[in-house]
Amino acid sequence: MKRFVALCSLFLAALGTSACSPDLRATVAEARYTSPASQFVTTRAGLRVHVRDEGKPDAPVLILAHGSNASLHTWEPWVGQLKANWRIISFDFPGHGLTGPSPDGIYSTTSYVQVVDDLANYFKLDRFVLGGNSMGGGVAWRYGLAHPEKLAGLILVDAAGYPRDTGKPPLVFRLARTPGVGEVFSRFTTRGMIEANLKQVIVDDALVTDQMVTRYHDLLMREGNRQATLTRMRAGPDAPNAHQQIPTIKVPTLVIWGEADPWIPLADGQRFAREIAGAKLVTYPNIGHLPQEEVPVQSAGEVEAFLRQIYGVSQP
């Protein structure tokens, strides 16, 4: 650890002697990464959230919550597979993607649960399935604790939630959390850092394309997102004992996990499946932290079957 800190300090200090990486203006980011399905929803708190509402308008709804330093784009493979039969709502959390920083500067799990509920209220959704990957998975089960009456089902994809002392967070996390280094990191961010992060959490390096790296980098560089990331990572969990309530979750639950996830171990997925009554666990060998991007067809097929079971819809 000391060696890591020393190397990071020297490396980033050297970088800091050159020009800092400039933010990407919000208007430029939006021009590059909105789609015809994109819209911006203003919540009661004055937050402008980037949302995509796709698929069949009158079909049952699946809301998808992305992970840390990701965006709604991580769900594009699933949306492509599922939108023929379902209504899919994806969005960017505050401090991420095209949503940008929160006006109040708060990025806690509790505040993210409120964002999900604000969107559900905006779209007048009484019942829906909520899925989440990594940080978004942690938000999803916390939403299940706070609003069980609104959930028809829960999908946890390599979800955060259980405390642990093992596992190696991606480089971007360790940089942000390192005293002194984090401040430099928030001013100087290279594509190489993003590429290294993605290649740590995705097993097959060939899946980490230039286009993917550019998108992740651009959206982190969107003005305000780097400082929001630093603030969020340093805040720590706002309810460190919330995982003790996971066994009280009663909604149908699908747990999807990459067996080679270097960040959140398979043991956590097995624990979710064990502690949530009736939960189904699906795992993929030699797959990392992002099954929705690494094995999109197979994982979306599991989601399709899960949704059909919940809503009593037979195969066409």
PDB file of C-alpha atoms in Angstrom:
ATOM      1  CA  MET A   1       0.000   0.000   0.000  1.00  0.00           C
ATOM      2  CA  LYS A   2       2.795   2.463   0.887  1.00  0.00           C
ATOM      3  CA  ARG A   3       4.483   1.716  -2.399  1.00  0.00           C
ATOM      4  CA  PHE A   4       1.224   2.303  -4.259  1.00  0.00           C
ATOM      5  CA  VAL A   5       0.723   5.678  -2.558  1.00  0.00           C
ATOM      6  CA  ALA A   6       4.297   6.723  -3.266  1.00  0.00           C
ATOM      7  CA  LEU A   7       4.087   5.753  -6.922  1.00  0.00           C
ATOM      8  CA  CYS A   8       0.753   7.505  -7.336  1.00  0.00           C
ATOM      9  CA  SER A   9       2.034  10.633  -5.643  1.00  0.00           C
ATOM     10  CA  LEU A  10       5.148  10.830  -7.833  1.00  0.00           C
ATOM     11  CA  PHE A  11       3.218  10.019 -11.013  1.00  0.00           C
ATOM     12  CA  LEU A  12       0.431  12.471 -10.462  1.00  0.00           C
ATOM     13  CA  ALA A  13       2.754  15.170  -9.185  1.00  0.00           C
ATOM     14  CA  ALA A  14       4.614  14.888 -12.460  1.00  0.00           C
ATOM     15  CA  LEU A  15       1.366  15.123 -14.357  1.00  0.00           C
ATOM     16  CA  GLY A  16       0.365  18.119 -12.303  1.00  0.00           C
ATOM     17  CA  THR A  17       3.342  20.074 -13.609  1.00  0.00           C
ATOM     18  CA  SER A  18       1.709  20.104 -17.037  1.00  0.00           C
ATOM     19  CA  ALA A  19      -1.629  21.556 -17.975  1.00  0.00           C
ATOM     20  CA  CYS A  20      -4.554  20.149 -16.030  1.00  0.00           C
ATOM     21  CA  SER A  21      -7.147  18.145 -17.913  1.00  0.00           C
ATOM     22  CA  PRO A  22      -9.954  20.580 -18.734  1.00  0.00           C
ATOM     23  CA  ASP A  23     -13.574  19.756 -18.044  1.00  0.00           C
ATOM     24  CA  LEU A  24     -15.794  18.828 -20.962  1.00  0.00           C
ATOM     25  CA  ARG A  25     -18.567  21.379 -21.244  1.00  0.00           C
ATOM     26  CA  ALA A  26     -22.031  20.024 -20.541  1.00  0.00           C
ATOM     27  CA  THR A  27     -23.335  21.199 -23.910  1.00  0.00           C
ATOM     28  CA  VAL A  28     -20.542  19.353 -25.718  1.00  0.00           C
ATOM     29  CA  ALA A  29     -21.088  16.170 -23.700  1.00  0.00           C
ATOM     30  CA  GLU A  30     -24.814  16.283 -24.403  1.00  0.00           C
ATOM     31  CA  ALA A  31     -24.249  16.780 -28.113  1.00  0.00           C
ATOM     32  CA  ARG A  32     -22.039  13.679 -28.169  1.00  0.00           C
ATOM     33  CA  TYR A  33     -23.976  11.316 -25.907  1.00  0.00           C
ATOM     34  CA  THR A  34     -27.692  12.050 -26.046  1.00  0.00           C
ATOM     35  CA  SER A  35     -29.854   9.863 -28.240  1.00  0.00           C
ATOM     36  CA  PRO A  36     -33.345  10.329 -29.705  1.00  0.00           C
ATOM     37  CA  ALA A  37     -34.633   8.598 -26.538  1.00  0.00           C
ATOM     38  CA  SER A  38     -32.863  11.058 -24.208  1.00  0.00           C
ATOM     39  CA  GLN A  39     -34.797  13.502 -22.072  1.00  0.00           C
ATOM     40  CA  PHE A  40     -33.969  15.605 -19.039  1.00  0.00           C
ATOM     41  CA  VAL A  41     -36.284  15.352 -16.035  1.00  0.00           C
ATOM     42  CA  THR A  42     -36.159  17.969 -13.279  1.00  0.00           C
ATOM     43  CA  THR A  43     -36.855  16.520  -9.832  1.00  0.00           C
ATOM     44  CA  ARG A  44     -38.379  18.257  -6.827  1.00  0.00           C
ATOM     45  CA  ALA A  45     -34.871  18.967  -5.557  1.00  0.00           C
ATOM     46  CA  GLY A  46     -34.055  20.888  -8.731  1.00  0.00           C
ATOM     47  CA  LEU A  47     -31.834  18.141 -10.106  1.00  0.00           C
ATOM     48  CA  ARG A  48     -31.814  17.765 -13.906  1.00  0.00           C
ATOM     49  CA  VAL A  49     -31.581  14.024 -14.593  1.00  0.00           C
ATOM     50  CA  HIS A  50     -30.665  12.476 -17.939  1.00  0.00           C
ATOM     51  CA  VAL A  51     -33.182   9.712 -18.669  1.00  0.00           C
ATOM     52  CA  ARG A  52     -34.017   7.361 -21.516  1.00  0.00           C
ATOM     53  CA  ASP A  53     -37.524   5.885 -21.658  1.00  0.00           C
ATOM     54  CA  GLU A  54     -37.516   3.158 -24.320  1.00  0.00           C
ATOM     55  CA  GLY A  55     -39.428   0.109 -25.484  1.00  0.00           C
ATOM     56  CA  LYS A  56     -43.173  -0.572 -25.400  1.00  0.00           C
ATOM     57  CA  PRO A  57     -44.940   2.364 -23.697  1.00  0.00           C
ATOM     58  CA  ASP A  58     -47.766   0.224 -22.300  1.00  0.00           C
ATOM     59  CA  ALA A  59     -45.601  -2.699 -21.152  1.00  0.00           C
ATOM     60  CA  PRO A  60     -44.432  -3.455 -17.579  1.00  0.00           C
ATOM     61  CA  VAL A  61     -41.502  -1.275 -16.557  1.00  0.00           C
ATOM     62  CA  LEU A  62     -37.882  -2.127 -15.768  1.00  0.00           C
ATOM     63  CA  ILE A  63     -35.788   0.699 -14.273  1.00  0.00           C
ATOM     64  CA  LEU A  64     -32.023   0.249 -14.528  1.00  0.00           C
ATOM     65  CA  ALA A  65     -29.447   1.897 -12.227  1.00  0.00           C
ATOM     66  CA  HIS A  66     -25.798   1.990 -13.310  1.00  0.00           C
ATOM     67  CA  GLY A  67     -22.642   1.616 -11.240  1.00  0.00           C
ATOM     68  CA  SER A  68     -20.031   4.037  -9.980  1.00  0.00           C
ATOM     69  CA  ASN A  69     -18.325   6.127 -12.681  1.00  0.00           C
ATOM     70  CA  ALA A  70     -20.553   4.560 -15.309  1.00  0.00           C
ATOM     71  CA  SER A  71     -23.674   5.920 -17.008  1.00  0.00           C
ATOM     72  CA  LEU A  72     -26.934   4.709 -18.507  1.00  0.00           C
ATOM     73  CA  HIS A  73     -24.913   3.660 -21.568  1.00  0.00           C
ATOM     74  CA  THR A  74     -23.823   0.529 -19.690  1.00  0.00           C
ATOM     75  CA  TRP A  75     -27.386  -0.764 -20.156  1.00  0.00           C
ATOM     76  CA  GLU A  76     -27.585  -0.251 -23.923  1.00  0.00           C
ATOM     77  CA  PRO A  77     -26.942  -3.971 -24.654  1.00  0.00           C
ATOM     78  CA  TRP A  78     -29.836  -4.984 -22.390  1.00  0.00           C
ATOM     79  CA  VAL A  79     -32.128  -2.304 -23.756  1.00  0.00           C
ATOM     80  CA  GLY A  80     -31.465  -3.560 -27.262  1.00  0.00           C
ATOM     81  CA  GLN A  81     -32.390  -7.105 -26.226  1.00  0.00           C
ATOM     82  CA  LEU A  82     -35.431  -6.266 -24.071  1.00  0.00           C
ATOM     83  CA  LYS A  83     -37.186  -3.236 -25.532  1.00  0.00           C
ATOM     84  CA  ALA A  84     -39.326  -5.240 -27.941  1.00  0.00           C
ATOM     85  CA  ASN A  85     -41.391  -6.589 -25.037  1.00  0.00           C
ATOM     86  CA  TRP A  86     -40.803  -4.231 -22.105  1.00  0.00           C
ATOM     87  CA  ARG A  87     -40.599  -0.568 -21.194  1.00  0.00           C
ATOM     88  CA  ILE A  88     -37.044   0.212 -20.072  1.00  0.00           C
ATOM     89  CA  ILE A  89     -36.119   3.367 -18.153  1.00  0.00           C
ATOM     90  CA  SER A  90     -32.416   4.055 -17.636  1.00  0.00           C
ATOM     91  CA  PHE A  91     -30.838   7.185 -16.197  1.00  0.00           C
ATOM     92  CA  ASP A  92     -27.620   8.845 -15.037  1.00  0.00           C
ATOM     93  CA  PHE A  93     -27.143   9.289 -11.286  1.00  0.00           C
ATOM     94  CA  PRO A  94     -26.061  12.705  -9.958  1.00  0.00           C
ATOM     95  CA  GLY A  95     -22.342  13.185 -10.490  1.00  0.00           C
ATOM     96  CA  HIS A  96     -22.432  10.825 -13.464  1.00  0.00           C
ATOM     97  CA  GLY A  97     -23.036  10.894 -17.184  1.00  0.00           C
ATOM     98  CA  LEU A  98     -25.042  13.789 -18.548  1.00  0.00           C
ATOM     99  CA  THR A  99     -26.869  14.456 -15.282  1.00  0.00           C
ATOM    100  CA  GLY A 100     -23.818  16.154 -13.829  1.00  0.00           C
ATOM    101  CA  PRO A 101     -23.332  17.347 -10.257  1.00  0.00           C
ATOM    102  CA  SER A 102     -26.140  17.645  -7.719  1.00  0.00           C
ATOM    103  CA  PRO A 103     -27.112  21.184  -6.647  1.00  0.00           C
ATOM    104  CA  ASP A 104     -26.799  20.176  -2.982  1.00  0.00           C
ATOM    105  CA  GLY A 105     -23.469  18.360  -3.407  1.00  0.00           C
ATOM    106  CA  ILE A 106     -24.831  15.184  -1.773  1.00  0.00           C
ATOM    107  CA  TYR A 107     -24.125  11.799  -3.389  1.00  0.00           C
ATOM    108  CA  SER A 108     -25.162   9.325  -0.701  1.00  0.00           C
ATOM    109  CA  THR A 109     -27.005   6.088  -1.316  1.00  0.00           C
ATOM    110  CA  THR A 110     -30.016   7.585   0.461  1.00  0.00           C
ATOM    111  CA  SER A 111     -30.033  10.528  -1.947  1.00  0.00           C
ATOM    112  CA  TYR A 112     -29.746   8.128  -4.906  1.00  0.00           C
ATOM    113  CA  VAL A 113     -32.703   6.110  -3.595  1.00  0.00           C
ATOM    114  CA  GLN A 114     -34.646   9.377  -3.614  1.00  0.00           C
ATOM    115  CA  VAL A 115     -33.657   9.996  -7.243  1.00  0.00           C
ATOM    116  CA  VAL A 116     -35.120   6.607  -8.208  1.00  0.00           C
ATOM    117  CA  ASP A 117     -38.321   7.417  -6.353  1.00  0.00           C
ATOM    118  CA  ASP A 118     -38.519  10.867  -7.930  1.00  0.00           C
ATOM    119  CA  LEU A 119     -38.311   9.270 -11.372  1.00  0.00           C
ATOM    120  CA  ALA A 120     -40.933   6.662 -10.463  1.00  0.00           C
ATOM    121  CA  ASN A 121     -43.227   9.464  -9.337  1.00  0.00           C
ATOM    122  CA  TYR A 122     -42.490  11.574 -12.418  1.00  0.00           C
ATOM    123  CA  PHE A 123     -43.438   8.701 -14.719  1.00  0.00           C
ATOM    124  CA  LYS A 124     -46.413   7.816 -12.470  1.00  0.00           C
ATOM    125  CA  LEU A 125     -45.218   4.257 -11.859  1.00  0.00           C
ATOM    126  CA  ASP A 126     -47.076   2.317  -9.192  1.00  0.00           C
ATOM    127  CA  ARG A 127     -45.153  -0.946  -9.630  1.00  0.00           C
ATOM    128  CA  PHE A 128     -41.981  -1.775 -11.488  1.00  0.00           C
ATOM    129  CA  VAL A 129     -38.901  -3.999 -11.490  1.00  0.00           C
ATOM    130  CA  LEU A 130     -35.680  -2.298 -10.426  1.00  0.00           C
ATOM    131  CA  GLY A 131     -32.276  -3.530 -11.534  1.00  0.00           C
ATOM    132  CA  GLY A 132     -28.849  -2.246 -10.625  1.00  0.00           C
ATOM    133  CA  ASN A 133     -25.187  -2.985 -11.221  1.00  0.00           C
ATOM    134  CA  SER A 134     -22.478  -2.424  -8.601  1.00  0.00           C
ATOM    135  CA  MET A 135     -23.273   0.883  -6.837  1.00  0.00           C
ATOM    136  CA  GLY A 136     -26.629   0.906  -8.632  1.00  0.00           C
ATOM    137  CA  GLY A 137     -27.321  -2.557  -7.248  1.00  0.00           C
ATOM    138  CA  GLY A 138     -26.697  -1.193  -3.771  1.00  0.00           C
ATOM    139  CA  VAL A 139     -29.184   1.569  -4.470  1.00  0.00           C
ATOM    140  CA  ALA A 140     -31.665  -0.993  -5.815  1.00  0.00           C
ATOM    141  CA  TRP A 141     -31.825  -3.157  -2.691  1.00  0.00           C
ATOM    142  CA  ARG A 142     -31.859  -0.076  -0.485  1.00  0.00           C
ATOM    143  CA  TYR A 143     -34.849   1.107  -2.531  1.00  0.00           C
ATOM    144  CA  GLY A 144     -36.442  -2.265  -1.876  1.00  0.00           C
ATOM    145  CA  LEU A 145     -36.110  -1.663   1.856  1.00  0.00           C
ATOM    146  CA  ALA A 146     -37.504   1.867   1.647  1.00  0.00           C
ATOM    147  CA  HIS A 147     -40.341   1.278  -0.847  1.00  0.00           C
ATOM    148  CA  PRO A 148     -41.216  -2.431  -0.988  1.00  0.00           C
ATOM    149  CA  GLU A 149     -44.796  -1.635  -2.018  1.00  0.00           C
ATOM    150  CA  LYS A 150     -43.563  -0.234  -5.344  1.00  0.00           C
ATOM    151  CA  LEU A 151     -41.354  -3.131  -6.395  1.00  0.00           C
ATOM    152  CA  ALA A 152     -42.583  -6.050  -8.456  1.00  0.00           C
ATOM    153  CA  GLY A 153     -39.074  -7.464  -8.562  1.00  0.00           C
ATOM    154  CA  LEU A 154     -35.387  -6.808  -7.991  1.00  0.00           C
ATOM    155  CA  ILE A 155     -32.364  -7.543 -10.203  1.00  0.00           C
ATOM    156  CA  LEU A 156     -28.923  -7.353  -8.590  1.00  0.00           C
ATOM    157  CA  VAL A 157     -25.957  -7.420 -10.976  1.00  0.00           C
ATOM    158  CA  ASP A 158     -22.626  -7.675  -9.134  1.00  0.00           C
ATOM    159  CA  ALA A 159     -24.277  -5.426  -6.581  1.00  0.00           C
ATOM    160  CA  ALA A 160     -22.613  -3.487  -3.796  1.00  0.00           C
ATOM    161  CA  GLY A 161     -23.872  -3.940  -0.283  1.00  0.00           C
ATOM    162  CA  TYR A 162     -21.856  -6.137   2.026  1.00  0.00           C
ATOM    163  CA  PRO A 163     -18.873  -4.767   3.975  1.00  0.00           C
ATOM    164  CA  ARG A 164     -15.593  -6.536   3.339  1.00  0.00           C
ATOM    165  CA  ASP A 165     -11.876  -6.212   3.838  1.00  0.00           C
ATOM    166  CA  THR A 166     -10.864  -8.137   0.738  1.00  0.00           C
ATOM    167  CA  GLY A 167     -10.987  -7.317  -2.936  1.00  0.00           C
ATOM    168  CA  LYS A 168      -9.083  -4.720  -4.932  1.00  0.00           C
ATOM    169  CA  PRO A 169     -11.068  -1.664  -6.035  1.00  0.00           C
ATOM    170  CA  PRO A 170     -10.376  -0.313  -9.531  1.00  0.00           C
ATOM    171  CA  LEU A 171      -7.485   2.120  -9.931  1.00  0.00           C
ATOM    172  CA  VAL A 172      -9.731   5.169 -10.232  1.00  0.00           C
ATOM    173  CA  PHE A 173     -11.212   4.439  -6.789  1.00  0.00           C
ATOM    174  CA  ARG A 174      -7.864   3.971  -5.112  1.00  0.00           C
ATOM    175  CA  LEU A 175      -6.540   7.172  -6.652  1.00  0.00           C
ATOM    176  CA  ALA A 176      -9.535   9.197  -5.528  1.00  0.00           C
ATOM    177  CA  ARG A 177      -9.366   7.896  -1.968  1.00  0.00           C
ATOM    178  CA  THR A 178      -5.623   8.434  -1.521  1.00  0.00           C
ATOM    179  CA  PRO A 179      -4.921  11.623   0.489  1.00  0.00           C
ATOM    180  CA  GLY A 180      -3.283  14.266  -1.672  1.00  0.00           C
ATOM    181  CA  VAL A 181      -3.469  12.128  -4.804  1.00  0.00           C
ATOM    182  CA  GLY A 182      -7.239  12.486  -5.067  1.00  0.00           C
ATOM    183  CA  GLU A 183      -7.046  16.245  -5.441  1.00  0.00           C
ATOM    184  CA  VAL A 184      -4.577  15.925  -8.304  1.00  0.00           C
ATOM    185  CA  PHE A 185      -6.631  13.139  -9.837  1.00  0.00           C
ATOM    186  CA  SER A 186      -9.683  15.395  -9.810  1.00  0.00           C
ATOM    187  CA  ARG A 187      -7.747  17.909 -11.911  1.00  0.00           C
ATOM    188  CA  PHE A 188      -5.784  15.586 -14.183  1.00  0.00           C
ATOM    189  CA  THR A 189      -7.538  12.541 -15.633  1.00  0.00           C
ATOM    190  CA  THR A 190      -6.107  10.566 -18.574  1.00  0.00           C
ATOM    191  CA  ARG A 191      -7.694   8.078 -20.920  1.00  0.00           C
ATOM    192  CA  GLY A 192      -5.014   5.647 -19.768  1.00  0.00           C
ATOM    193  CA  MET A 193      -6.410   5.709 -16.232  1.00  0.00           C
ATOM    194  CA  ILE A 194      -9.884   4.955 -17.539  1.00  0.00           C
ATOM    195  CA  GLU A 195      -8.623   2.171 -19.801  1.00  0.00           C
ATOM    196  CA  ALA A 196      -6.728   0.569 -16.917  1.00  0.00           C
ATOM    197  CA  ASN A 197      -9.837   0.748 -14.741  1.00  0.00           C
ATOM    198  CA  LEU A 198     -12.013  -0.902 -17.389  1.00  0.00           C
ATOM    199  CA  LYS A 199      -9.470  -3.622 -18.095  1.00  0.00           C
ATOM    200  CA  GLN A 200      -9.388  -4.445 -14.408  1.00  0.00           C
ATOM    201  CA  VAL A 201     -13.119  -5.023 -14.123  1.00  0.00           C
ATOM    202  CA  ILE A 202     -13.681  -6.605 -17.580  1.00  0.00           C
ATOM    203  CA  VAL A 203     -11.933  -9.937 -18.112  1.00  0.00           C
ATOM    204  CA  ASP A 204     -11.679  -9.859 -21.914  1.00  0.00           C
ATOM    205  CA  ASP A 205      -9.523  -6.866 -22.865  1.00  0.00           C
ATOM    206  CA  ALA A 206     -10.873  -7.026 -26.417  1.00  0.00           C
ATOM    207  CA  LEU A 207     -14.222  -5.748 -25.098  1.00  0.00           C
ATOM    208  CA  VAL A 208     -12.550  -2.556 -23.901  1.00  0.00           C
ATOM    209  CA  THR A 209     -12.732  -0.687 -27.188  1.00  0.00           C
ATOM    210  CA  ASP A 210     -11.461   2.796 -27.954  1.00  0.00           C
ATOM    211  CA  GLN A 211     -15.068   3.937 -28.224  1.00  0.00           C
ATOM    212  CA  MET A 212     -15.871   2.598 -24.743  1.00  0.00           C
ATOM    213  CA  VAL A 213     -12.794   4.216 -23.196  1.00  0.00           C
ATOM    214  CA  THR A 214     -13.560   7.540 -24.880  1.00  0.00           C
ATOM    215  CA  ARG A 215     -17.154   7.510 -23.646  1.00  0.00           C
ATOM    216  CA  TYR A 216     -16.239   6.668 -20.067  1.00  0.00           C
ATOM    217  CA  HIS A 217     -13.514   9.319 -20.126  1.00  0.00           C
ATOM    218  CA  ASP A 218     -15.687  12.014 -21.692  1.00  0.00           C
ATOM    219  CA  LEU A 219     -18.518  11.477 -19.235  1.00  0.00           C
ATOM    220  CA  LEU A 220     -16.159  11.572 -16.250  1.00  0.00           C
ATOM    221  CA  MET A 221     -14.726  14.810 -17.689  1.00  0.00           C
ATOM    222  CA  ARG A 222     -18.198  16.346 -18.040  1.00  0.00           C
ATOM    223  CA  GLU A 223     -17.955  19.519 -15.987  1.00  0.00           C
ATOM    224  CA  GLY A 224     -18.593  18.877 -12.303  1.00  0.00           C
ATOM    225  CA  ASN A 225     -18.420  15.080 -12.433  1.00  0.00           C
ATOM    226  CA  ARG A 226     -14.829  14.676 -11.250  1.00  0.00           C
ATOM    227  CA  GLN A 227     -15.341  16.775  -8.150  1.00  0.00           C
ATOM    228  CA  ALA A 228     -18.617  14.951  -7.487  1.00  0.00           C
ATOM    229  CA  THR A 229     -16.753  11.630  -7.765  1.00  0.00           C
ATOM    230  CA  LEU A 230     -14.137  12.751  -5.266  1.00  0.00           C
ATOM    231  CA  THR A 231     -16.815  13.983  -2.853  1.00  0.00           C
ATOM    232  CA  ARG A 232     -18.821  10.755  -3.158  1.00  0.00           C
ATOM    233  CA  MET A 233     -15.918   8.369  -2.727  1.00  0.00           C
ATOM    234  CA  ARG A 234     -14.617  10.149   0.326  1.00  0.00           C
ATOM    235  CA  ALA A 235     -17.989  10.422   2.055  1.00  0.00           C
ATOM    236  CA  GLY A 236     -18.207   6.729   2.924  1.00  0.00           C
ATOM    237  CA  PRO A 237     -21.444   4.752   3.410  1.00  0.00           C
ATOM    238  CA  ASP A 238     -24.338   6.704   4.889  1.00  0.00           C
ATOM    239  CA  ALA A 239     -25.919   3.592   6.429  1.00  0.00           C
ATOM    240  CA  PRO A 240     -23.095   1.101   7.076  1.00  0.00           C
ATOM    241  CA  ASN A 241     -25.377  -1.417   8.800  1.00  0.00           C
ATOM    242  CA  ALA A 242     -28.166  -1.382   6.219  1.00  0.00           C
ATOM    243  CA  HIS A 243     -27.039  -4.766   4.865  1.00  0.00           C
ATOM    244  CA  GLN A 244     -28.338  -6.352   8.052  1.00  0.00           C
ATOM    245  CA  GLN A 245     -31.855  -5.704   6.732  1.00  0.00           C
ATOM    246  CA  ILE A 246     -31.335  -7.522   3.422  1.00  0.00           C
ATOM    247  CA  PRO A 247     -33.038 -10.707   4.730  1.00  0.00           C
ATOM    248  CA  THR A 248     -36.259  -8.667   5.151  1.00  0.00           C
ATOM    249  CA  ILE A 249     -36.544  -8.177   1.374  1.00  0.00           C
ATOM    250  CA  LYS A 250     -39.480 -10.234   0.130  1.00  0.00           C
ATOM    251  CA  VAL A 251     -39.847  -9.323  -3.550  1.00  0.00           C
ATOM    252  CA  PRO A 252     -38.846 -11.779  -6.308  1.00  0.00           C
ATOM    253  CA  THR A 253     -35.123 -11.313  -6.878  1.00  0.00           C
ATOM    254  CA  LEU A 254     -32.691 -12.280  -9.624  1.00  0.00           C
ATOM    255  CA  VAL A 255     -28.985 -12.144  -8.750  1.00  0.00           C
ATOM    256  CA  ILE A 256     -26.567 -12.060 -11.703  1.00  0.00           C
ATOM    257  CA  TRP A 257     -22.809 -12.289 -11.095  1.00  0.00           C
ATOM    258  CA  GLY A 258     -19.521 -12.535 -12.927  1.00  0.00           C
ATOM    259  CA  GLU A 259     -17.507 -15.244 -11.197  1.00  0.00           C
ATOM    260  CA  ALA A 260     -14.232 -13.445 -11.975  1.00  0.00           C
ATOM    261  CA  ASP A 261     -15.354 -10.075 -10.620  1.00  0.00           C
ATOM    262  CA  PRO A 262     -12.175  -8.620  -9.058  1.00  0.00           C
ATOM    263  CA  TRP A 263     -14.008  -5.899  -7.210  1.00  0.00           C
ATOM    264  CA  ILE A 264     -17.088  -7.471  -5.583  1.00  0.00           C
ATOM    265  CA  PRO A 265     -16.521 -11.182  -4.987  1.00  0.00           C
ATOM    266  CA  LEU A 266     -18.861 -13.972  -5.996  1.00  0.00           C
ATOM    267  CA  ALA A 267     -19.330 -14.713  -2.287  1.00  0.00           C
ATOM    268  CA  ASP A 268     -21.381 -11.513  -2.055  1.00  0.00           C
ATOM    269  CA  GLY A 269     -23.676 -12.674  -4.836  1.00  0.00           C
ATOM    270  CA  GLN A 270     -24.100 -16.006  -3.109  1.00  0.00           C
ATOM    271  CA  ARG A 271     -24.909 -14.194   0.113  1.00  0.00           C
ATOM    272  CA  PHE A 272     -27.572 -12.048  -1.571  1.00  0.00           C
ATOM    273  CA  ALA A 273     -29.142 -15.210  -2.980  1.00  0.00           C
ATOM    274  CA  ARG A 274     -28.976 -16.909   0.397  1.00  0.00           C
ATOM    275  CA  GLU A 275     -30.371 -14.016   2.452  1.00  0.00           C
ATOM    276  CA  ILE A 276     -33.202 -12.958   0.106  1.00  0.00           C
ATOM    277  CA  ALA A 277     -35.853 -15.658   0.265  1.00  0.00           C
ATOM    278  CA  GLY A 278     -36.502 -17.325  -3.078  1.00  0.00           C
ATOM    279  CA  ALA A 279     -33.791 -15.396  -4.929  1.00  0.00           C
ATOM    280  CA  LYS A 280     -32.329 -16.987  -8.059  1.00  0.00           C
ATOM    281  CA  LEU A 281     -28.558 -16.810  -8.592  1.00  0.00           C
ATOM    282  CA  VAL A 282     -27.077 -16.905 -12.103  1.00  0.00           C
ATOM    283  CA  THR A 283     -23.293 -16.780 -12.469  1.00  0.00           C
ATOM    284  CA  TYR A 284     -20.961 -16.593 -15.454  1.00  0.00           C
ATOM    285  CA  PRO A 285     -17.450 -18.119 -15.391  1.00  0.00           C
ATOM    286  CA  ASN A 286     -14.569 -15.948 -16.595  1.00  0.00           C
ATOM    287  CA  ILE A 287     -16.770 -12.842 -16.520  1.00  0.00           C
ATOM    288  CA  GLY A 288     -15.965  -9.766 -14.464  1.00  0.00           C
ATOM    289  CA  HIS A 289     -17.880  -6.887 -12.946  1.00  0.00           C
ATOM    290  CA  LEU A 290     -20.125  -5.924 -15.890  1.00  0.00           C
ATOM    291  CA  PRO A 291     -22.102  -8.949 -17.131  1.00  0.00           C
ATOM    292  CA  GLN A 292     -24.559  -6.635 -18.914  1.00  0.00           C
ATOM    293  CA  GLU A 293     -21.696  -5.540 -21.174  1.00  0.00           C
ATOM    294  CA  GLU A 294     -19.581  -8.712 -21.149  1.00  0.00           C
ATOM    295  CA  VAL A 295     -22.312 -11.311 -21.788  1.00  0.00           C
ATOM    296  CA  PRO A 296     -25.245  -9.114 -22.853  1.00  0.00           C
ATOM    297  CA  VAL A 297     -27.264 -11.708 -24.749  1.00  0.00           C
ATOM    298  CA  GLN A 298     -27.068 -14.402 -22.069  1.00  0.00           C
ATOM    299  CA  SER A 299     -27.690 -12.050 -19.143  1.00  0.00           C
ATOM    300  CA  ALA A 300     -30.538 -10.234 -20.920  1.00  0.00           C
ATOM    301  CA  GLY A 301     -32.077 -13.634 -21.624  1.00  0.00           C
ATOM    302  CA  GLU A 302     -32.145 -14.334 -17.887  1.00  0.00           C
ATOM    303  CA  VAL A 303     -33.797 -10.962 -17.302  1.00  0.00           C
ATOM    304  CA  GLU A 304     -36.381 -11.671 -20.000  1.00  0.00           C
ATOM    305  CA  ALA A 305     -37.302 -14.964 -18.358  1.00  0.00           C
ATOM    306  CA  PHE A 306     -37.437 -13.312 -14.933  1.00  0.00           C
ATOM    307  CA  LEU A 307     -39.746 -10.538 -16.143  1.00  0.00           C
ATOM    308  CA  ARG A 308     -42.049 -13.037 -17.847  1.00  0.00           C
ATOM    309  CA  GLN A 309     -42.276 -15.064 -14.654  1.00  0.00           C
ATOM    310  CA  ILE A 310     -43.064 -12.003 -12.524  1.00  0.00           C
ATOM    311  CA  TYR A 311     -45.701 -10.635 -14.863  1.00  0.00           C
ATOM    312  CA  GLY A 312     -47.142 -13.969 -15.937  1.00  0.00           C
ATOM    313  CA  VAL A 313     -46.319 -13.420 -19.594  1.00  0.00           C
ATOM    314  CA  SER A 314     -45.754 -16.520 -21.716  1.00  0.00           C
ATOM    315  CA  GLN A 315     -43.131 -16.814 -24.420  1.00  0.00           C
ATOM    316  CA  PRO A 316     -44.365 -15.579 -27.816  1.00  0.00           C
TER     317      PRO A 316
END
